[in-house]
mmCIF file of C-alpha atoms in Angstrom:
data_model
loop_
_atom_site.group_PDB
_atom_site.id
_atom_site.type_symbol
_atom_site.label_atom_id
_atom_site.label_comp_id
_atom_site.label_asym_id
_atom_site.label_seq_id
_atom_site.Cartn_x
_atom_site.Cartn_y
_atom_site.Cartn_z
ATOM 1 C CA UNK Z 62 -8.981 22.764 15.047
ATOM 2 C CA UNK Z 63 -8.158 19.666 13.571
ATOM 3 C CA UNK Z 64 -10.985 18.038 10.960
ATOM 4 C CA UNK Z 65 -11.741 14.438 10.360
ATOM 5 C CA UNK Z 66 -9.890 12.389 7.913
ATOM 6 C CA UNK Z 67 -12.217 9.717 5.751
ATOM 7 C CA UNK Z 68 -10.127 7.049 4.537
ATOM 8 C CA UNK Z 69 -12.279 5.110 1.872
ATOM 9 C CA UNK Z 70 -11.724 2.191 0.113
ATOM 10 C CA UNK Z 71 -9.909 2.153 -3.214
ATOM 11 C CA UNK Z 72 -12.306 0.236 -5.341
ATOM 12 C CA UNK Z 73 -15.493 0.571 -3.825
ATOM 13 C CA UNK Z 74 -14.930 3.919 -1.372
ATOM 14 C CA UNK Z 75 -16.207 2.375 1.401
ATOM 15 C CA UNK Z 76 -14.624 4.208 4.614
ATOM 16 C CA UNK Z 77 -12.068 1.898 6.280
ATOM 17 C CA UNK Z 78 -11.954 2.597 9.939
ATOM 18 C CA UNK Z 79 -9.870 0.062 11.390
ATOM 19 C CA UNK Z 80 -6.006 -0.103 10.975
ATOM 20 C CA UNK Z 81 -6.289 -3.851 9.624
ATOM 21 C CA UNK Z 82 -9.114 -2.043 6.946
ATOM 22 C CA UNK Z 83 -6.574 0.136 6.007
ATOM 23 C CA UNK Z 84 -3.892 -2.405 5.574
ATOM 24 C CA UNK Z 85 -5.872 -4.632 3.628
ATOM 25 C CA UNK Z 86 -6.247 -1.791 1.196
ATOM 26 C CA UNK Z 87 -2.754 -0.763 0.825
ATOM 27 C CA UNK Z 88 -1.936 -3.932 0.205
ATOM 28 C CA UNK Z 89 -4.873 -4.397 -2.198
ATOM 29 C CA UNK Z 90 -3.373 -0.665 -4.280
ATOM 30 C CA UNK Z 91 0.478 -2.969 -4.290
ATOM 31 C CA UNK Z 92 -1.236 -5.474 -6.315
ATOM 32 C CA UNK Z 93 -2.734 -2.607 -8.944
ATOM 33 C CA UNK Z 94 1.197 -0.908 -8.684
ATOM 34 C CA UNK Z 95 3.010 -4.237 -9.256
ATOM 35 C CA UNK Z 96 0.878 -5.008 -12.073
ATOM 36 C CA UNK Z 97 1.534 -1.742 -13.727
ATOM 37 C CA UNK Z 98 5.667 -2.814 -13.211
ATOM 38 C CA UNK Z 99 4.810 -5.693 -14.957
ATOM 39 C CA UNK Z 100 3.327 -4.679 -17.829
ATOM 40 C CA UNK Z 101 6.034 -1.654 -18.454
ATOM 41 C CA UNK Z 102 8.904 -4.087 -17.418
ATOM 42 C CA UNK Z 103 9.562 -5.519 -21.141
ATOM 43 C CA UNK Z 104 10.948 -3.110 -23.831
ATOM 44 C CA UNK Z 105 9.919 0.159 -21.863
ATOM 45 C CA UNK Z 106 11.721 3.564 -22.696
ATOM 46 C CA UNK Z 107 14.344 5.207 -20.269
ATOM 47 C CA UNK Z 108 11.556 7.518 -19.060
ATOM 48 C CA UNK Z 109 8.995 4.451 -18.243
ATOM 49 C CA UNK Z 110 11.965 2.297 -16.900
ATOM 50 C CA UNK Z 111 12.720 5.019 -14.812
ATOM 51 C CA UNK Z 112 9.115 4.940 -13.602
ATOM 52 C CA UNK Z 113 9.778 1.869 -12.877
ATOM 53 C CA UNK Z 114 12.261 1.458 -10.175
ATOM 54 C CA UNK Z 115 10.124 4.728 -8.516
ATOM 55 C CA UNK Z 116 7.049 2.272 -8.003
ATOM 56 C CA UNK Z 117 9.261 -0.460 -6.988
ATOM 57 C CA UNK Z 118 10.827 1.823 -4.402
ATOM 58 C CA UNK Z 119 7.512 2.469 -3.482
ATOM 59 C CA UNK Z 120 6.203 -0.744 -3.544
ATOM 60 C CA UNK Z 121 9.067 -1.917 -0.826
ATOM 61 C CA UNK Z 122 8.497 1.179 1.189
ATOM 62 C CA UNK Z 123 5.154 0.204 2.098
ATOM 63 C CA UNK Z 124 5.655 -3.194 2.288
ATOM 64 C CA UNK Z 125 7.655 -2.697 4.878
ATOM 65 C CA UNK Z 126 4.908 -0.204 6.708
ATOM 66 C CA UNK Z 127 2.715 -2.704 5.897
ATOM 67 C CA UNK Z 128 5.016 -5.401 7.938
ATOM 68 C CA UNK Z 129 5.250 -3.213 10.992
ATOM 69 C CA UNK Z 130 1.231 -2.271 10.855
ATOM 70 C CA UNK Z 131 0.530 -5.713 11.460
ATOM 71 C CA UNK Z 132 3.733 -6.172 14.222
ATOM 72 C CA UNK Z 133 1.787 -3.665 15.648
ATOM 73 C CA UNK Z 134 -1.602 -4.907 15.266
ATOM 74 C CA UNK Z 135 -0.688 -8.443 16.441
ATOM 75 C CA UNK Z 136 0.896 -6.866 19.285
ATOM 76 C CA UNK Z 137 -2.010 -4.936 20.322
ATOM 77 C CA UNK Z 138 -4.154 -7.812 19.835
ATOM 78 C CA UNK Z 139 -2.003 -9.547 22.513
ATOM 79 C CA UNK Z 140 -2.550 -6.955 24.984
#
C-alpha cells in the first residue's frame, strides 16, 4: 500500500500541493545553496572547496529539473 507524501514548504512548512508550489520552493532552497557557495568560495580549505563544486553540481542539476518542470507545466497549461 502506498502512503501519502506531504511536501511542505521550506521556510514556513506549509504543504505545497501543486507542481508550480513545489517549483517555487526548489528554486527558493537554490537561493539558500548558492549563498552558502558564496560565502565558502574565498580562501576555503580543499575539503570546503570540494563542497563546493558538490553544491554547484547540485545546484545545475536542479536547475535544469527545474527548466523542464515548467516546459512541462506550460505545456500542460496549453492543453
Amino acid at each position: 500500500m502506498m502512503q501519502a507524501v506531504v511536501v511542505g514548504n521550506l521556510i514556513n512548512g506549509d504543504s505545497l500541493e501543486s507542481l508550480e508550489d513545489i517549483v517555487n520552493d526548489l528554486e527558493l532552497a537554490l537561493v539558500t545553496v548558492q549563498d552558502v557557495i558564496d560565502r565558502n568560495a574565498d580562501g576555503a580549505s580543499a575539503e570546503d572547496s570540494y563542497i563546493g563544486v558538490n553544491l554547484g553540481l547540485y545546484m545545475r542539476h536542479t536547475e535544469a529539473t527545474i527548466q523542464k518542470f515548467r516546459e512541462i507545466l506550460r505545456t500542460s497549461d496549453k492543453s
